[in-house]
CSV table of C-alpha atoms and ligand atoms in Angstrom, one decimal:
chain,number,residue,atom,x,y,z
A,26,MET,CA,54.6,102.4,133.8
A,27,GLU,CA,53.5,105.4,132.3
A,28,ARG,CA,55.8,106.5,129.2
A,29,SER,CA,56.9,110.1,130.5
A,30,LEU,CA,57.7,108.7,133.7
A,31,LEU,CA,60.3,106.5,132.3
A,32,PRO,CA,64.0,107.6,131.6
A,33,ARG,CA,65.2,108.7,127.9
A,34,HIS,CA,68.5,107.5,128.5
A,35,ILE,CA,69.8,105.2,131.1
A,36,GLY,CA,73.3,104.7,132.2
A,37,ILE,CA,74.4,101.4,134.2
A,38,ILE,CA,77.8,101.1,135.9
A,39,MET,CA,78.1,97.2,135.7
A,40,ASP,CA,80.5,96.9,138.7
A,41,GLY,CA,80.8,94.1,141.3
A,42,ASN,CA,82.0,91.4,139.3
A,43,GLY,CA,84.9,90.9,141.3
A,44,ARG,CA,83.2,90.6,144.7
A,45,TRP,CA,80.7,88.3,143.2
A,46,ALA,CA,83.5,85.8,142.4
A,47,LYS,CA,85.6,86.3,145.3
A,48,LYS,CA,82.5,85.8,147.6
A,49,ARG,CA,82.5,82.1,145.7
A,50,LEU,CA,86.1,81.8,145.9
A,51,MET,CA,86.3,81.8,142.2
A,52,PRO,CA,88.6,83.6,139.7
A,53,ARG,CA,87.9,87.1,139.1
A,54,THR,CA,87.1,86.3,135.7
A,55,ALA,CA,84.3,84.3,136.5
A,56,GLY,CA,82.5,87.2,137.8
A,57,HIS,CA,82.9,88.9,134.6
A,58,VAL,CA,81.4,86.0,132.5
A,59,GLN,CA,78.3,85.9,134.7
A,60,GLY,CA,78.4,89.8,134.4
A,61,ALA,CA,78.0,89.3,130.6
A,62,LYS,CA,74.9,87.3,131.3
A,63,ALA,CA,73.3,89.7,133.3
A,64,PHE,CA,74.1,92.6,130.6
A,65,ARG,CA,72.5,90.3,128.2
A,66,LYS,CA,69.1,90.1,130.1
A,67,CYS,CA,69.2,93.6,131.1
A,68,LEU,CA,69.3,94.6,127.6
A,69,ARG,CA,66.7,92.4,126.6
A,70,HIS,CA,64.6,93.9,129.2
A,71,CYS,CA,65.3,97.4,128.0
A,72,ALA,CA,64.2,96.6,124.5
A,73,ASP,CA,61.3,94.7,125.8
A,74,ILE,CA,59.8,97.6,127.6
A,75,GLY,CA,60.7,100.1,125.2
A,76,ILE,CA,63.7,102.2,126.7
A,77,GLU,CA,64.9,104.8,124.1
A,78,CYS,CA,68.7,104.3,125.0
A,79,VAL,CA,70.8,102.6,127.6
A,80,THR,CA,74.6,102.8,128.0
A,81,PHE,CA,76.6,99.9,129.5
A,82,TYR,CA,79.7,101.0,131.1
A,83,ALA,CA,82.0,97.8,130.4
A,84,PHE,CA,85.4,99.0,130.5
A,85,SER,CA,87.0,102.1,131.7
A,86,THR,CA,90.0,104.3,130.7
A,87,GLU,CA,91.4,103.3,134.1
A,88,ASN,CA,90.6,99.7,134.1
A,89,TRP,CA,94.0,99.1,132.0
A,90,LYS,CA,95.6,99.3,135.6
A,91,ARG,CA,94.3,95.8,135.9
A,92,PRO,CA,96.1,92.5,135.9
A,93,ASP,CA,96.8,91.8,131.9
A,94,GLU,CA,95.1,88.6,132.7
A,95,GLU,CA,92.2,90.0,133.7
A,96,VAL,CA,92.0,92.7,130.8
A,97,GLY,CA,92.5,89.8,128.5
A,98,ALA,CA,89.6,88.1,130.0
A,99,ILE,CA,87.1,90.8,129.6
A,100,MET,CA,88.1,91.5,126.1
A,101,LYS,CA,87.8,88.3,125.0
A,102,LEU,CA,84.4,88.1,126.5
A,103,PHE,CA,83.5,91.3,124.5
A,104,SER,CA,84.7,90.1,121.4
A,105,GLU,CA,82.4,86.7,122.1
A,106,TYR,CA,79.5,89.3,122.6
A,107,LEU,CA,80.0,91.0,119.5
A,108,ASP,CA,80.2,87.5,117.4
A,109,GLU,CA,77.1,86.9,118.9
A,110,ALA,CA,75.8,90.2,118.1
A,111,LEU,CA,76.9,89.9,114.5
A,112,GLY,CA,74.7,86.9,114.3
A,113,MET,CA,71.5,88.4,115.9
A,114,ASP,CA,68.8,89.5,113.9
A,115,ASP,CA,66.9,91.7,116.7
A,116,LYS,CA,65.0,94.3,114.9
A,117,ASP,CA,64.4,96.6,118.2
A,118,ILE,CA,67.9,96.9,119.1
A,119,ILE,CA,70.6,99.6,117.6
A,120,MET,CA,74.1,99.1,118.8
A,121,ARG,CA,76.6,101.7,119.2
A,122,PHE,CA,79.9,101.9,120.9
A,123,ILE,CA,81.3,104.7,122.7
A,124,GLY,CA,84.9,105.3,123.9
A,125,ASP,CA,88.4,105.4,122.3
A,126,ARG,CA,88.7,102.3,120.0
A,127,SER,CA,92.6,103.3,119.0
A,128,ARG,CA,93.6,101.0,121.8
A,129,LEU,CA,91.6,97.9,121.2
A,130,SER,CA,92.6,95.2,118.7
A,131,GLU,CA,91.9,95.9,114.6
A,132,LYS,CA,89.5,92.8,114.9
A,133,LEU,CA,87.5,94.2,117.6
A,134,ARG,CA,87.4,97.5,115.9
A,135,GLU,CA,86.1,96.0,112.7
A,136,LYS,CA,83.3,93.8,114.7
A,137,MET,CA,82.0,97.0,116.1
A,138,LEU,CA,81.6,99.1,113.1
A,139,ARG,CA,80.2,96.1,111.4
A,140,ILE,CA,77.5,95.9,114.1
A,141,GLU,CA,76.9,99.5,114.2
A,142,GLU,CA,76.2,99.4,110.4
A,143,ASP,CA,74.2,96.3,110.5
A,144,THR,CA,72.0,97.7,113.2
A,145,ALA,CA,71.7,101.4,112.2
A,146,ALA,CA,68.4,100.9,110.2
A,147,ASN,CA,66.3,99.3,113.4
A,148,ILE,CA,65.5,103.1,114.0
A,149,ASN,CA,62.3,102.5,116.3
A,150,GLY,CA,64.6,100.2,118.4
A,151,THR,CA,66.3,100.8,121.7
A,152,ILE,CA,69.8,102.4,121.3
A,153,CYS,CA,72.4,100.2,123.0
A,154,CYS,CA,75.4,102.0,123.9
A,155,ILE,CA,78.6,100.3,125.1
A,156,ALA,CA,81.4,102.2,126.6
A,157,VAL,CA,84.9,100.1,126.1
A,158,ASN,CA,87.8,102.2,126.7
A,159,TYR,CA,85.5,105.0,127.8
A,160,GLY,CA,86.6,108.0,130.3
A,161,GLY,CA,84.5,110.8,130.7
A,162,ARG,CA,87.4,113.3,131.0
A,163,ASP,CA,88.7,111.7,127.8
A,164,ASP,CA,85.6,112.1,126.1
A,165,ILE,CA,85.5,115.9,126.9
A,166,VAL,CA,89.3,116.3,125.8
A,167,GLY,CA,88.5,114.4,122.3
A,168,ALA,CA,85.4,116.7,121.9
A,169,VAL,CA,87.8,119.9,122.4
A,170,GLN,CA,90.2,118.6,120.2
A,171,GLU,CA,87.8,118.0,117.5
A,172,LEU,CA,86.9,121.6,117.8
A,173,ILE,CA,90.2,122.8,117.2
A,174,ALA,CA,90.9,120.6,114.4
A,175,GLU,CA,87.5,121.7,113.0
A,176,GLY,CA,88.8,125.6,113.3
A,177,TYR,CA,86.2,126.5,115.7
A,178,ASP,CA,86.6,130.3,117.0
A,179,TRP,CA,86.8,130.5,120.7
A,180,SER,CA,83.1,132.2,120.7
A,181,ASP,CA,81.4,129.4,119.3
A,182,VAL,CA,82.8,126.9,121.6
A,183,THR,CA,79.3,126.4,123.6
A,184,GLU,CA,77.9,123.8,125.5
A,185,ASP,CA,75.9,123.0,122.7
A,186,ALA,CA,78.9,122.4,120.3
A,187,ILE,CA,80.9,120.3,122.7
A,188,SER,CA,77.8,118.0,123.4
A,189,ARG,CA,77.8,117.7,119.5
A,190,HIS,CA,81.5,116.4,119.6
A,191,LEU,CA,81.3,114.1,122.2
A,192,ASP,CA,81.0,110.1,121.4
A,193,THR,CA,77.1,110.6,122.7
A,194,ARG,CA,76.4,112.8,120.1
A,195,GLY,CA,72.9,112.6,119.0
A,196,LEU,CA,71.7,110.8,122.2
A,197,PRO,CA,70.1,112.5,125.1
A,198,ASP,CA,71.9,113.4,127.9
A,199,VAL,CA,71.5,110.8,130.6
A,200,ASP,CA,68.6,110.6,132.9
A,201,LEU,CA,69.2,108.0,135.3
A,202,ILE,CA,72.4,106.3,136.4
A,203,ILE,CA,71.9,103.0,138.1
A,204,ARG,CA,74.9,101.7,140.2
A,205,PRO,CA,75.1,98.4,141.7
A,206,SER,CA,77.8,97.1,144.0
A,207,GLY,CA,77.1,99.1,146.7
A,208,GLU,CA,79.9,101.8,145.5
A,209,GLN,CA,78.3,105.3,145.6
A,210,ARG,CA,80.4,107.2,142.7
A,211,ILE,CA,80.6,107.9,139.1
A,212,SER,CA,84.1,106.5,138.3
A,213,ASN,CA,84.6,108.8,135.1
A,214,PHE,CA,81.4,107.3,133.5
A,215,LEU,CA,79.3,110.2,131.4
A,216,ILE,CA,80.4,113.1,133.6
A,217,TRP,CA,79.3,115.8,131.2
A,218,GLN,CA,76.0,114.1,130.3
A,219,ALA,CA,74.8,113.1,133.6
A,220,ALA,CA,75.1,116.9,135.0
A,221,TYR,CA,71.3,116.5,135.7
A,222,ALA,CA,71.0,112.8,135.9
A,223,GLU,CA,69.1,111.0,138.8
A,224,TYR,CA,71.2,108.3,140.7
A,225,VAL,CA,70.3,105.0,142.1
A,226,PHE,CA,72.8,103.1,143.8
A,227,MET,CA,71.9,99.4,144.6
A,228,ASP,CA,73.7,96.6,146.8
A,229,VAL,CA,73.0,94.0,144.5
A,230,LEU,CA,76.2,92.7,142.6
A,231,TRP,CA,76.0,93.3,138.8
A,232,PRO,CA,76.3,89.3,138.2
A,233,ASP,CA,73.0,89.1,140.3
A,234,PHE,CA,71.2,92.1,138.7
A,235,THR,CA,67.8,91.0,137.4
A,236,GLU,CA,65.0,92.4,135.2
A,237,LYS,CA,63.3,93.2,139.0
A,238,ASP,CA,66.0,95.1,140.0
A,239,LEU,CA,65.8,97.2,136.8
A,240,ASP,CA,62.1,97.9,137.3
A,241,PHE,CA,62.9,98.8,141.0
A,242,ALA,CA,65.3,101.7,140.0
A,243,LEU,CA,62.9,102.8,137.2
A,244,GLU,CA,59.9,103.1,139.9
A,245,GLU,CA,62.6,104.9,142.3
A,246,TYR,CA,63.4,107.1,139.2
A,247,ALA,CA,59.8,107.7,138.7
A,248,LYS,CA,59.5,109.1,142.3
A,249,ARG,CA,61.9,111.9,141.8
A,250,ASN,CA,61.1,115.6,141.5
A,251,ARG,CA,63.7,116.6,138.8
A,252,ARG,CA,63.8,120.1,138.8
A,253,PHE,CA,66.9,121.4,136.5
A,254,GLY,CA,67.8,124.3,138.5
A,255,GLY,CA,64.2,125.7,138.3
A,256,VAL,CA,61.4,125.7,141.0
B,25,IPE,C1,83.3,95.7,136.9
B,25,IPE,O1,83.4,94.8,137.8
B,25,IPE,C2,83.5,95.0,135.6
B,25,IPE,C3,84.7,95.7,135.3
B,25,IPE,C4,85.3,97.3,135.8
B,25,IPE,C5,85.4,95.8,134.0
B,25,IPE,P1,84.7,94.7,138.9
B,25,IPE,O2,85.5,94.0,138.3
B,25,IPE,O3,85.2,96.4,139.0
B,25,IPE,O4,84.0,93.9,140.1
B,25,IPE,P2,84.7,94.7,141.7
B,25,IPE,O5,84.3,96.0,141.8
B,25,IPE,O6,86.1,94.0,141.8
B,25,IPE,O7,83.7,93.6,142.7
B,26,IPE,C1,83.7,101.2,137.0
B,26,IPE,O1,84.0,100.4,137.8
B,26,IPE,C2,84.0,100.9,135.4
B,26,IPE,C3,83.2,99.9,134.9
B,26,IPE,C4,82.3,99.2,135.4
B,26,IPE,C5,83.6,99.7,133.7
B,26,IPE,P1,85.2,100.5,138.5
B,26,IPE,O2,85.4,99.1,139.5
B,26,IPE,O3,86.4,100.3,137.7
B,26,IPE,O4,85.4,101.7,139.5
B,26,IPE,P2,85.9,101.8,140.7
B,26,IPE,O5,87.8,101.6,140.5
B,26,IPE,O6,85.4,101.4,141.9
B,26,IPE,O7,85.8,103.4,140.8
B,27,MG,MG1,84.4,97.7,140.6
């Protein structure tokens, strides 16, 4: 596909793990295991086709409402992926994490920081941003708190200043949001950054999501006529 038709920044809401497992009479955690595999495949595909940035929604600020056992299983899978990423030497991926880390374990936080440092030099690579304990509203509140702490005058609080204080600072606004699983909502994902995003909702459950599904969403995106309020 022509480069100019590709989104610079893709956001993916990895949804449907629980339903995938339920359909197979398996525990919800089995769906998360399979979902983690789909994530690896999808990230590799994004890097192979040269996507500039992709953000994966892994755990929301609301997902703590789930049973402890499920939350624990998701955090364990995340930790396992971090171990794997620490050993990886993919020169075409920069890893970054967004979301409030303060509620994550010290161990997870250390690993996240190390991966960010280890991959920061891969400047021509795809930026893989993983959203963990992320909420769009929490992100905006955090940005406003920082502005106040930095002593911003009210008249300096601009859209640009807020953007520069969000977790996604330095990244382009999200162009395309893909949500599998059949749900058609944003669920507190990049709400500020998605002001002019295109949406592709798909019926496939996340654990079944393949490279072909991503290509389908990209083709769909390429057909959209983005106007940004103009004509
Ligand atoms: C997405 O799958 C994973 C997380 C939210 C962590 P779900 O667990 O929400 O799966 P469904 O929506 O119940 O099928
Ligand atoms: C959104 O999925 C969060 C992630 C995929 C991490 P949810 O399953 O939590 O969203 P709702 O509850 O269906 O809106
Ligand atoms: Mg869900």
